PDB file of C-alpha atoms and ligand atoms in Angstrom:
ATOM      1  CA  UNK A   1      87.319 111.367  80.335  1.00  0.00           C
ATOM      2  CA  UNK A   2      87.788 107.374  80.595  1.00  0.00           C
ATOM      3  CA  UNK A   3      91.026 105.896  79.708  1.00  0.00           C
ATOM      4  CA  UNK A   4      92.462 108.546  77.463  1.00  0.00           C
ATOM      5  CA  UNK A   5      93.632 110.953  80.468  1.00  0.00           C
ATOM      6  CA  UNK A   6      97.348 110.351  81.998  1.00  0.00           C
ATOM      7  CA  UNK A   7      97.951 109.353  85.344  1.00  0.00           C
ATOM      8  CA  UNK A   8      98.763 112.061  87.825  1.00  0.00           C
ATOM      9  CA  UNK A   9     100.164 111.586  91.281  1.00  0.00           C
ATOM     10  CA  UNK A  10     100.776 114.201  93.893  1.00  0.00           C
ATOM     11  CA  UNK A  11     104.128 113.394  95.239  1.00  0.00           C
ATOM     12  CA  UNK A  12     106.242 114.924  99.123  1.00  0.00           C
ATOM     13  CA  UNK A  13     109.310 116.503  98.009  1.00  0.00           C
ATOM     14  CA  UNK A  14     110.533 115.087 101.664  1.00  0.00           C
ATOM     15  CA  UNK A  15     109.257 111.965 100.805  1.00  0.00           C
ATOM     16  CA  UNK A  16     111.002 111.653  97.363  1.00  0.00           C
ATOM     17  CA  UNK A  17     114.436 112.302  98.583  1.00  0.00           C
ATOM     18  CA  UNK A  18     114.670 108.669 100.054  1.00  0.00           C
ATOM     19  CA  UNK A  19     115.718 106.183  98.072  1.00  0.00           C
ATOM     20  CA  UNK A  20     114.266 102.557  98.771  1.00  0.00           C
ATOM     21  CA  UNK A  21     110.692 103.918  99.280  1.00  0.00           C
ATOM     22  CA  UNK A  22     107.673 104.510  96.613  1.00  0.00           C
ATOM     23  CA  UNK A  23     104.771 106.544  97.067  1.00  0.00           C
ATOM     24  CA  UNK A  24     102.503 108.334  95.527  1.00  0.00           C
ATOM     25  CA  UNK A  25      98.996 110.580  96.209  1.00  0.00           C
ATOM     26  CA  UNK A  26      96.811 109.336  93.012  1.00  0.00           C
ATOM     27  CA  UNK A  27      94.508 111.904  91.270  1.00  0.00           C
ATOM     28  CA  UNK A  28      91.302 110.917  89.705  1.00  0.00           C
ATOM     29  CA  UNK A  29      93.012 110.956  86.014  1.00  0.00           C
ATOM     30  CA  UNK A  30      94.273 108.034  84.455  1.00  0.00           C
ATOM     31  CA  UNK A  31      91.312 105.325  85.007  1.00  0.00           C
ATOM     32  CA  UNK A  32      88.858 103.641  83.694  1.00  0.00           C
ATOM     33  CA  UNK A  33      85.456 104.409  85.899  1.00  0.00           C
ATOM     34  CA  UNK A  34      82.686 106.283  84.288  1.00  0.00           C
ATOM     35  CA  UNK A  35      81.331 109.561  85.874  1.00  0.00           C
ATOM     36  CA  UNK A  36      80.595 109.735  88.248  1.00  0.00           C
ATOM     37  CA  UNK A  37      83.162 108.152  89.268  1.00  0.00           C
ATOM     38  CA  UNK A  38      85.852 109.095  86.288  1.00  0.00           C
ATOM     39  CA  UNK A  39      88.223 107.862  86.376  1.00  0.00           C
ATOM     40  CA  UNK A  40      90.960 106.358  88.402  1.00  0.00           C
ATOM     41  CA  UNK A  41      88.482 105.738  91.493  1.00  0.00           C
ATOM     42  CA  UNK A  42      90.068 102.832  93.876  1.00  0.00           C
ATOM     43  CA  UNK A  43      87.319 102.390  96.120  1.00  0.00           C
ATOM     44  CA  UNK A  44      85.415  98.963  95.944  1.00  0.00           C
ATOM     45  CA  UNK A  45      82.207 100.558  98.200  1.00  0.00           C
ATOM     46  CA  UNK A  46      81.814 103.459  96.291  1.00  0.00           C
ATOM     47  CA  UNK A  47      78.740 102.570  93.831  1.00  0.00           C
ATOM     48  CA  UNK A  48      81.590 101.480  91.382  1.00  0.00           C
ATOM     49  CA  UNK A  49      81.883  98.320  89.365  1.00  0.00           C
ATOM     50  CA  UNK A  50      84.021  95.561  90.856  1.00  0.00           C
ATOM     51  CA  UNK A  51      85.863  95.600  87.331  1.00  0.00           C
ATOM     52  CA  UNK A  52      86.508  99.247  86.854  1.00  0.00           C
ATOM     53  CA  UNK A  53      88.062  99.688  90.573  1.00  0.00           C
ATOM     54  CA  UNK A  54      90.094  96.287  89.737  1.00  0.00           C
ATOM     55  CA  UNK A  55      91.397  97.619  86.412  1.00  0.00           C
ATOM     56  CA  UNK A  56      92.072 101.072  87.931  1.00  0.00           C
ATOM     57  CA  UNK A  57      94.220  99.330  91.305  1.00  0.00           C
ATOM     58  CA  UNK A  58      96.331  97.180  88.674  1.00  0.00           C
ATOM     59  CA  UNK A  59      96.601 100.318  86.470  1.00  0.00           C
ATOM     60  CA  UNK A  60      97.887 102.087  89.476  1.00  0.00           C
ATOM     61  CA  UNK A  61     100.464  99.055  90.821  1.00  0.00           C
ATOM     62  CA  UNK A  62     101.755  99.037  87.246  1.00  0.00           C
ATOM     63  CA  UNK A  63     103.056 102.629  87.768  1.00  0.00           C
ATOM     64  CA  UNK A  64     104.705 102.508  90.805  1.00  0.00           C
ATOM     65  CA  UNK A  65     106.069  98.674  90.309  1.00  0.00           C
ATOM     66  CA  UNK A  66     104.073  97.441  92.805  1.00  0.00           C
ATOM     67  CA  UNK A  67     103.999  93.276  92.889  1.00  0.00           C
ATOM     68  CA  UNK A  68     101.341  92.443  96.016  1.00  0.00           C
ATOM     69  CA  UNK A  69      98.178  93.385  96.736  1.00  0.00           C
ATOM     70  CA  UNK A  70      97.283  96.988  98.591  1.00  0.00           C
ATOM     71  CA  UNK A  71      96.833  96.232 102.383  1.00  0.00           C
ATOM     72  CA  UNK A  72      93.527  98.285 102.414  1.00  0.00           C
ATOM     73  CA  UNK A  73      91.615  98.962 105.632  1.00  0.00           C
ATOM     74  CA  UNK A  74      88.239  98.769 106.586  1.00  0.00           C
ATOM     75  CA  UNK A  75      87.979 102.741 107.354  1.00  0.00           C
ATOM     76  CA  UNK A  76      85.702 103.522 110.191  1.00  0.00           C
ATOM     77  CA  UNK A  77      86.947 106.699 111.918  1.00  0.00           C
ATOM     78  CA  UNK A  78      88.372 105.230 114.822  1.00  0.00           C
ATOM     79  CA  UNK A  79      91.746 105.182 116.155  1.00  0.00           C
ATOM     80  CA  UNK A  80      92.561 101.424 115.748  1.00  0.00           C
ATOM     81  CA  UNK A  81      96.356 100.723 113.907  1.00  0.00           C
ATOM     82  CA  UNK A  82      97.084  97.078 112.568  1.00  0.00           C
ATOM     83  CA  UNK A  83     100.684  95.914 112.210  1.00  0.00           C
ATOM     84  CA  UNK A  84     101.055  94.626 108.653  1.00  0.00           C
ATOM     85  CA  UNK A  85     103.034  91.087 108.604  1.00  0.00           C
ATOM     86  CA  UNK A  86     101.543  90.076 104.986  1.00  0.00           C
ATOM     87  CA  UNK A  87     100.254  91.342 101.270  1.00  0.00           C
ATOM     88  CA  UNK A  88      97.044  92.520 101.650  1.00  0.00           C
ATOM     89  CA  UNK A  89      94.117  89.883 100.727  1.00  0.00           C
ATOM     90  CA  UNK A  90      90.837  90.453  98.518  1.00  0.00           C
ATOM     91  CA  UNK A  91      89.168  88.601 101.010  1.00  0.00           C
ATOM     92  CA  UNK A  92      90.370  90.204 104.801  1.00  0.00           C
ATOM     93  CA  UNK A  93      90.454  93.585 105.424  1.00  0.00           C
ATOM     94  CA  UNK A  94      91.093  95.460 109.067  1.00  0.00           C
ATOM     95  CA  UNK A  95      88.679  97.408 110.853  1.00  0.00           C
ATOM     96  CA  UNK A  96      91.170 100.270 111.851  1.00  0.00           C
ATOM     97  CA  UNK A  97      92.600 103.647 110.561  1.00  0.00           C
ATOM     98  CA  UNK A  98      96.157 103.518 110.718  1.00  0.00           C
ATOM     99  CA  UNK A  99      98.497 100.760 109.507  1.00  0.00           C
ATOM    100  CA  UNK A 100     102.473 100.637 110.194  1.00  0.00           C
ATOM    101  CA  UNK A 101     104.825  98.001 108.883  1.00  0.00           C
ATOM    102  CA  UNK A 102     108.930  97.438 109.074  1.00  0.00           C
ATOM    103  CA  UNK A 103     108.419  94.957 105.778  1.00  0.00           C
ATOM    104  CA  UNK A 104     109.741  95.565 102.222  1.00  0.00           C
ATOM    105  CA  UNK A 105     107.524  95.342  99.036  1.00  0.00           C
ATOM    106  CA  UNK A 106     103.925  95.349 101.252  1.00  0.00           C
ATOM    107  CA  UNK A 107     102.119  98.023 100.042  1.00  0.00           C
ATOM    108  CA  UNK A 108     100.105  99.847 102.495  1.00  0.00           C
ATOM    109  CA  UNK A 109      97.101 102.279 101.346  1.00  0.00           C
ATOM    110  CA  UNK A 110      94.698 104.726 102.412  1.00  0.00           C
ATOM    111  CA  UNK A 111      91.562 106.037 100.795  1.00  0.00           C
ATOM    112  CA  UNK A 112      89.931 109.431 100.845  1.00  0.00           C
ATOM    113  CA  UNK A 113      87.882 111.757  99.213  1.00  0.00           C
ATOM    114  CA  UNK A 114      88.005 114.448 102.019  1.00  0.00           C
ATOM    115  CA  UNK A 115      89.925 113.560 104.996  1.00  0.00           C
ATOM    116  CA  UNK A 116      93.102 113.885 105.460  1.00  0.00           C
ATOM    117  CA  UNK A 117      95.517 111.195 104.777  1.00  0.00           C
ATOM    118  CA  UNK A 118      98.927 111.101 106.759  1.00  0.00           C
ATOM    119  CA  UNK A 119     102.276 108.987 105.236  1.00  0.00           C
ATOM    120  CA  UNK A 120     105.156 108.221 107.911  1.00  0.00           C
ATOM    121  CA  UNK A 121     108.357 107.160 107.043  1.00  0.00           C
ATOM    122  CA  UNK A 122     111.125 106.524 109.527  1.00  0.00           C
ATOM    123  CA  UNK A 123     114.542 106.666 108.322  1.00  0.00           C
ATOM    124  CA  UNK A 124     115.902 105.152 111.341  1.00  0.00           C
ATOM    125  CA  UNK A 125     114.993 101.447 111.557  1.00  0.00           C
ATOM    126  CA  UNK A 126     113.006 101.553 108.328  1.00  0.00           C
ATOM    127  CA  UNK A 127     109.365 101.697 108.970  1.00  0.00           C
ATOM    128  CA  UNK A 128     106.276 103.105 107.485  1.00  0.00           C
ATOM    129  CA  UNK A 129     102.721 104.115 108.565  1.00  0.00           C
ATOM    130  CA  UNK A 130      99.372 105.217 106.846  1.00  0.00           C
ATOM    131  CA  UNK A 131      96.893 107.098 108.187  1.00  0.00           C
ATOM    132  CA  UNK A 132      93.109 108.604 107.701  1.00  0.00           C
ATOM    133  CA  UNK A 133      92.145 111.114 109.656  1.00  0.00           C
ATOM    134  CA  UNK A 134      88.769 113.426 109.182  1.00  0.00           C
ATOM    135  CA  UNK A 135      87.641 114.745 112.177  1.00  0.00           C
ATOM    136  CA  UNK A 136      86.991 112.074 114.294  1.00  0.00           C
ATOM    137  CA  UNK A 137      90.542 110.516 113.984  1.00  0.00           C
ATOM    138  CA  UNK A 138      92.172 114.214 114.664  1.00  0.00           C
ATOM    139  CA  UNK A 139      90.005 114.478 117.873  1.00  0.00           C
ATOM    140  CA  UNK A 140      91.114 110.857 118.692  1.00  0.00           C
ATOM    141  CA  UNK A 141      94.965 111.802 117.527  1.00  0.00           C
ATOM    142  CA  UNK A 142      95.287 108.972 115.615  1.00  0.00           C
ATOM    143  CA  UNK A 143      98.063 110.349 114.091  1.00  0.00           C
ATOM    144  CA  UNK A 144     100.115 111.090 117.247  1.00  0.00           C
ATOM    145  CA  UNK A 145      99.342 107.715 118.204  1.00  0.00           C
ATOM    146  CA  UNK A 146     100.510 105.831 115.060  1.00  0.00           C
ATOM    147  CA  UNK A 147     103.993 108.031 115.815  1.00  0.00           C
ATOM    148  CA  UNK A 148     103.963 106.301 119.602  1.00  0.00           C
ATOM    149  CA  UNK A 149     102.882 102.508 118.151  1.00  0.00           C
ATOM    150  CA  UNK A 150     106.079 102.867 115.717  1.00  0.00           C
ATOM    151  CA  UNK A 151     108.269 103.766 118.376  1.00  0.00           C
ATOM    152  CA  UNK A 152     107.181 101.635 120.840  1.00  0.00           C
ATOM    153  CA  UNK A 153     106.824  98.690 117.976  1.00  0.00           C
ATOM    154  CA  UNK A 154     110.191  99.150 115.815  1.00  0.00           C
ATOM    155  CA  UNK A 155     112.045 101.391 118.420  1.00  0.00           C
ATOM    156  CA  UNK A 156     112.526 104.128 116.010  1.00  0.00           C
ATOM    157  CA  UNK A 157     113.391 107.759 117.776  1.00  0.00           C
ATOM    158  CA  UNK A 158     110.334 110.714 116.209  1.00  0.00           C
ATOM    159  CA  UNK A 159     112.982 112.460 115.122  1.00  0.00           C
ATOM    160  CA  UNK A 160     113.932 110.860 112.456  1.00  0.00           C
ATOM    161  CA  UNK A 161     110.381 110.199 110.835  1.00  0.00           C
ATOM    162  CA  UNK A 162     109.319 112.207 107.872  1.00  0.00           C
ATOM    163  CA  UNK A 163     105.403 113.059 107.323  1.00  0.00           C
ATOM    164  CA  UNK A 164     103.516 113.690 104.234  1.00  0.00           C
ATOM    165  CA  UNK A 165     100.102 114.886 104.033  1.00  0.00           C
ATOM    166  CA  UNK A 166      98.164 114.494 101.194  1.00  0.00           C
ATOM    167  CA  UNK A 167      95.113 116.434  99.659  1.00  0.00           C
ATOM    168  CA  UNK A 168      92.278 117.373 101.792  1.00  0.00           C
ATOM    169  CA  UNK A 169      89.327 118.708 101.816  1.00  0.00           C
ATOM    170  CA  UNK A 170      90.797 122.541 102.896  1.00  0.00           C
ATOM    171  CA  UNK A 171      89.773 125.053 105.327  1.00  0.00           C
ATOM    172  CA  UNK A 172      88.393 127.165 102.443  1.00  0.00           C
ATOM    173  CA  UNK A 173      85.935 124.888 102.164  1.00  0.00           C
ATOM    174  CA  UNK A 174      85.681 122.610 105.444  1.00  0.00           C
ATOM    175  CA  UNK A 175      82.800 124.213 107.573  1.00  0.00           C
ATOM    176  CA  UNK A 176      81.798 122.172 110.490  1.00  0.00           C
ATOM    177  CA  UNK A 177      79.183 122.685 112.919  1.00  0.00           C
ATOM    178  CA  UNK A 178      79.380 123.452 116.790  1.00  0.00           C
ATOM    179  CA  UNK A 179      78.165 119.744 117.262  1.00  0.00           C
ATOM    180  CA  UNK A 180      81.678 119.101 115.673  1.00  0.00           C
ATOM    181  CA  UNK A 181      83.248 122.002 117.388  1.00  0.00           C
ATOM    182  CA  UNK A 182      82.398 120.822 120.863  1.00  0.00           C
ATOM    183  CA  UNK A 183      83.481 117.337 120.463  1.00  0.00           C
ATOM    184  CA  UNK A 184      86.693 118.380 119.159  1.00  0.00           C
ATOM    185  CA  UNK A 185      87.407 121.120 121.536  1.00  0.00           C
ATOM    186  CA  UNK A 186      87.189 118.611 124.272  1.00  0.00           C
ATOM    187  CA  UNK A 187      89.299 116.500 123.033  1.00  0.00           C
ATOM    188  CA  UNK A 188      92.372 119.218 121.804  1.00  0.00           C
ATOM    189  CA  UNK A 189      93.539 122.476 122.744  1.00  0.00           C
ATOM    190  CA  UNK A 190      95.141 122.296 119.705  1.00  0.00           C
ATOM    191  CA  UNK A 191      91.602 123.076 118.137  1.00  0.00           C
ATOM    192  CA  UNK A 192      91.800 126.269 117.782  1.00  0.00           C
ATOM    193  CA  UNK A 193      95.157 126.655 116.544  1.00  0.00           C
ATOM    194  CA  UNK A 194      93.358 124.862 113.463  1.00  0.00           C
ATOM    195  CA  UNK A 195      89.775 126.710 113.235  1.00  0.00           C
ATOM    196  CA  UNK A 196      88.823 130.234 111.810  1.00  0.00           C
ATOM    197  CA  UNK A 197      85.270 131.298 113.418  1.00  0.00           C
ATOM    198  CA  UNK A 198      83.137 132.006 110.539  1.00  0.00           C
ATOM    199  CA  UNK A 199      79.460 133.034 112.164  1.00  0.00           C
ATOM    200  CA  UNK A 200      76.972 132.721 109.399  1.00  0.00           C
ATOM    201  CA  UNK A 201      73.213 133.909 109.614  1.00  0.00           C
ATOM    202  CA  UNK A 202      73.695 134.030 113.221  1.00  0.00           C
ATOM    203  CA  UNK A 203      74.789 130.723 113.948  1.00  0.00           C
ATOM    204  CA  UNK A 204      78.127 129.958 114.764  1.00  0.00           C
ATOM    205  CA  UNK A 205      80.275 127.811 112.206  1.00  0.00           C
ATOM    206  CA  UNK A 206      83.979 127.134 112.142  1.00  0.00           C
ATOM    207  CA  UNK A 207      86.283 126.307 109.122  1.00  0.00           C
ATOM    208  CA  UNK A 208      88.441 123.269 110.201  1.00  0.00           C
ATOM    209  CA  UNK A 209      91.987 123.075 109.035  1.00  0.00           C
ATOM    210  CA  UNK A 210      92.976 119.230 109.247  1.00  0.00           C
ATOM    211  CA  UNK A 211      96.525 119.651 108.421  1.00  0.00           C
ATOM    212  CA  UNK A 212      97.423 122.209 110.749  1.00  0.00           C
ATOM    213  CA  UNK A 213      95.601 120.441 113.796  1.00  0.00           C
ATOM    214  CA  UNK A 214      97.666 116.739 112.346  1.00  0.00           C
ATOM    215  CA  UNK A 215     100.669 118.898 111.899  1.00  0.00           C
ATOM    216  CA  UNK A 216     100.710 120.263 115.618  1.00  0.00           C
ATOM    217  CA  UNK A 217     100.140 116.723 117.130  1.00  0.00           C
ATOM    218  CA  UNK A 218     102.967 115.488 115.042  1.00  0.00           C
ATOM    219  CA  UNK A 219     105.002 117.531 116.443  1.00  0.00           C
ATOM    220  CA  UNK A 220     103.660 117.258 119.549  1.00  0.00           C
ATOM    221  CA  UNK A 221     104.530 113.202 119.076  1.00  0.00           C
ATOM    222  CA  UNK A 222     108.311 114.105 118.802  1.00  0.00           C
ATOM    223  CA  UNK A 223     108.265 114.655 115.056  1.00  0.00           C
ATOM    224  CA  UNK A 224     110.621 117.492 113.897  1.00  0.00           C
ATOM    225  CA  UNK A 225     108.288 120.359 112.005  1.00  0.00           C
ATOM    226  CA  UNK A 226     110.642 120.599 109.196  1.00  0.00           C
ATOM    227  CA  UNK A 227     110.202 116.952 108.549  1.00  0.00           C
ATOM    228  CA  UNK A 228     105.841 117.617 107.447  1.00  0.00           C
ATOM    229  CA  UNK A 229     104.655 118.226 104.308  1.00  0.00           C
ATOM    230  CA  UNK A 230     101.419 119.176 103.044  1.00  0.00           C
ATOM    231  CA  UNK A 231      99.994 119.252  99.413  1.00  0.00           C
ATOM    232  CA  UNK A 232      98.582 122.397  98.062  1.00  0.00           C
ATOM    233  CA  UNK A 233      95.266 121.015  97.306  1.00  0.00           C
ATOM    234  CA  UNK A 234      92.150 121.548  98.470  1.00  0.00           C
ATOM    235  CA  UNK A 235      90.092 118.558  97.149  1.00  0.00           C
ATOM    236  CA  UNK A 236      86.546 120.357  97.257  1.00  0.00           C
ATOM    237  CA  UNK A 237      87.799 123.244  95.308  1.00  0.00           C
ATOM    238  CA  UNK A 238      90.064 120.989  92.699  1.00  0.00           C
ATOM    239  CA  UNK A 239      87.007 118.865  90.750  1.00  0.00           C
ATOM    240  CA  UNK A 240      89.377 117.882  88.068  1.00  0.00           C
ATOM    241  CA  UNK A 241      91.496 116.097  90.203  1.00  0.00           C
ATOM    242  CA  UNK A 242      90.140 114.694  92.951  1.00  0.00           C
ATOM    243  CA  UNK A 243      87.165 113.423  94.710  1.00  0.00           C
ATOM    244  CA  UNK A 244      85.335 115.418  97.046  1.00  0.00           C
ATOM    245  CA  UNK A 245      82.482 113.421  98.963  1.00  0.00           C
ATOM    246  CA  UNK A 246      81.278 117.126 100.361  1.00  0.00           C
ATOM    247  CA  UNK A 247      81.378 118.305  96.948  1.00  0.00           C
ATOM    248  CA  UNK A 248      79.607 115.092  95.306  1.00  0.00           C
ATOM    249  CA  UNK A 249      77.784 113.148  97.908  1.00  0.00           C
ATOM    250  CA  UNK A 250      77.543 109.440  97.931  1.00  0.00           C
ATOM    251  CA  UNK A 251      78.301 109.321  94.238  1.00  0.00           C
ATOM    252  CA  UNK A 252      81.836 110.497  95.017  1.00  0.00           C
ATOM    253  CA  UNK A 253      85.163 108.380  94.392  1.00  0.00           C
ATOM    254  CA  UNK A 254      88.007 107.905  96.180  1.00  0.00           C
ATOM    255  CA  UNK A 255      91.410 108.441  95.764  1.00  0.00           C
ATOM    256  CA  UNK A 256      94.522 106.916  97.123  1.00  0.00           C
ATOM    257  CA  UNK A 257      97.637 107.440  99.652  1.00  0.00           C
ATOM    258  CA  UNK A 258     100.576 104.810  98.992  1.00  0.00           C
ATOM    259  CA  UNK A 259     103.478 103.719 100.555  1.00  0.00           C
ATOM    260  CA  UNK A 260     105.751 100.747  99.898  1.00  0.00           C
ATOM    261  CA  UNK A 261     109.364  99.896 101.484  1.00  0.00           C
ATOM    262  CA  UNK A 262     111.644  98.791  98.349  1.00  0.00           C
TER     263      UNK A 262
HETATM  264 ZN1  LIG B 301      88.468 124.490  99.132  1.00  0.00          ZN
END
């Protein structure tokens, strides 16, 4: 693999019919990382060499004409959202989930290799959000809550935001536990709008659907169904392109969500 493979991005149709705003869904083709981690792996905690996940970010702002530095978070499965004023820096990076911003040319990003990642766009007031969401962060509705925090913070109206979601681990391949069940279900009614039961050897499993569950509380939020997109992908089931940390463990690499203002 290495170097020799193209880069690939998963692109929203909604998404790309608004001019003055880049983004993109990066695969794991086009890098420089060496399995396990082949190739285009942009995650600096990963196992990784500092240089390869370097090269591969500066191989992936060349693309997409991308001056400043990625405002990366510190991902922790919360439900924190940071307000992005500058350029990310190599040395500060935000505990938090979910970053918005109403500035041009600041790059935000989100890393996964599993959960679900969730790009806003507002067409009124220009604004932006990023989001990561696995479990936790759907039973926290992080993403319903990013919706209120740009409202309330660049008095946008919901229905005029556009949502893309990008490739996730799917709910052909997402079993979770009742430990995860029961947490959940407290938290959402939405829950089971989102879950197939799937009892196995007697004990009771459910496959979790992460886009339909972030889907319903976007709507729920005020944004317009019509105006959510979801990739295909499944990222457990799609080894050539993408990272799967169910499917490869701690060895796994992660892949990128980006949107940038123009
Ligand atoms: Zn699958």
């Amino acid at each position: 693999m290495g170097g020799k493979e193209r880069l690939q991005f998963v692109r929203s149709p909604l998404l790309e019919r608004f001019s003055g705003l880049t983004h993109a869904f990066t695969t794991r083709s086009g890098g420089i990382s060496c399995p396990p981690y082949d190739s285009l792996n942009l995650s600096a905690r990963s196992g990784d060499t500092e240089f390869s996940v370097e090269k591969n970010r500066q191989i992936l702002s060349d693309a997409l004409s991308i001056k400043r530095n990625f405002f990366f978070l510190n991902q922790v499965h919360g439900d924190s959202i940071v307000v992005a004023e500058d350029a990310g820096s190599q040395r500060k990076s935000y505990s938090a989930d979910a970053v918005i911003t109403a500035k041009p040319e600041l790059p935000l990003a989100i890393l996964t290799a599993d959960c679900l990642s969730i790009l806003l766009f507002s067409a009124d007031n220009r604004s932006i959000g990023a989001i990561h969401a696995g479990w936790r962060g759907t039973a926290l509705n992080i993403v319903g809550q990013t919706v209120n925090r740009m409202i309330s913070r660049f008095n946008i109206n919901p229905a005029y935001i556009y949502a893309a979601m990008g490739p996730s681990i799917g709910p052909c391949c997402y079993e979770v536990d009742s430990t995860v069940y029961e947490q959940f279900h407290k938290s959402s009614s939405l829950w089971d709008e989102g879950s197939l039961n799937a009892d196995r050897d007697g004990e009771r499993r459910w496959m979790l659907d992460l886009a339909v569950i972030n889907s319903l509380q976007l709507e729920e939020a005020g944004v317009d169904p019509e105006h959510i997109s979801h990739t295909p992908y499944c990222t457990s089931c799609n080894e050539n392109l993408f990272y799967s940390y169910r499917r490869d463990g701690i060895s796994s690499g992660r892949q990128g969500s980006i949107i940038m203002l123009t």
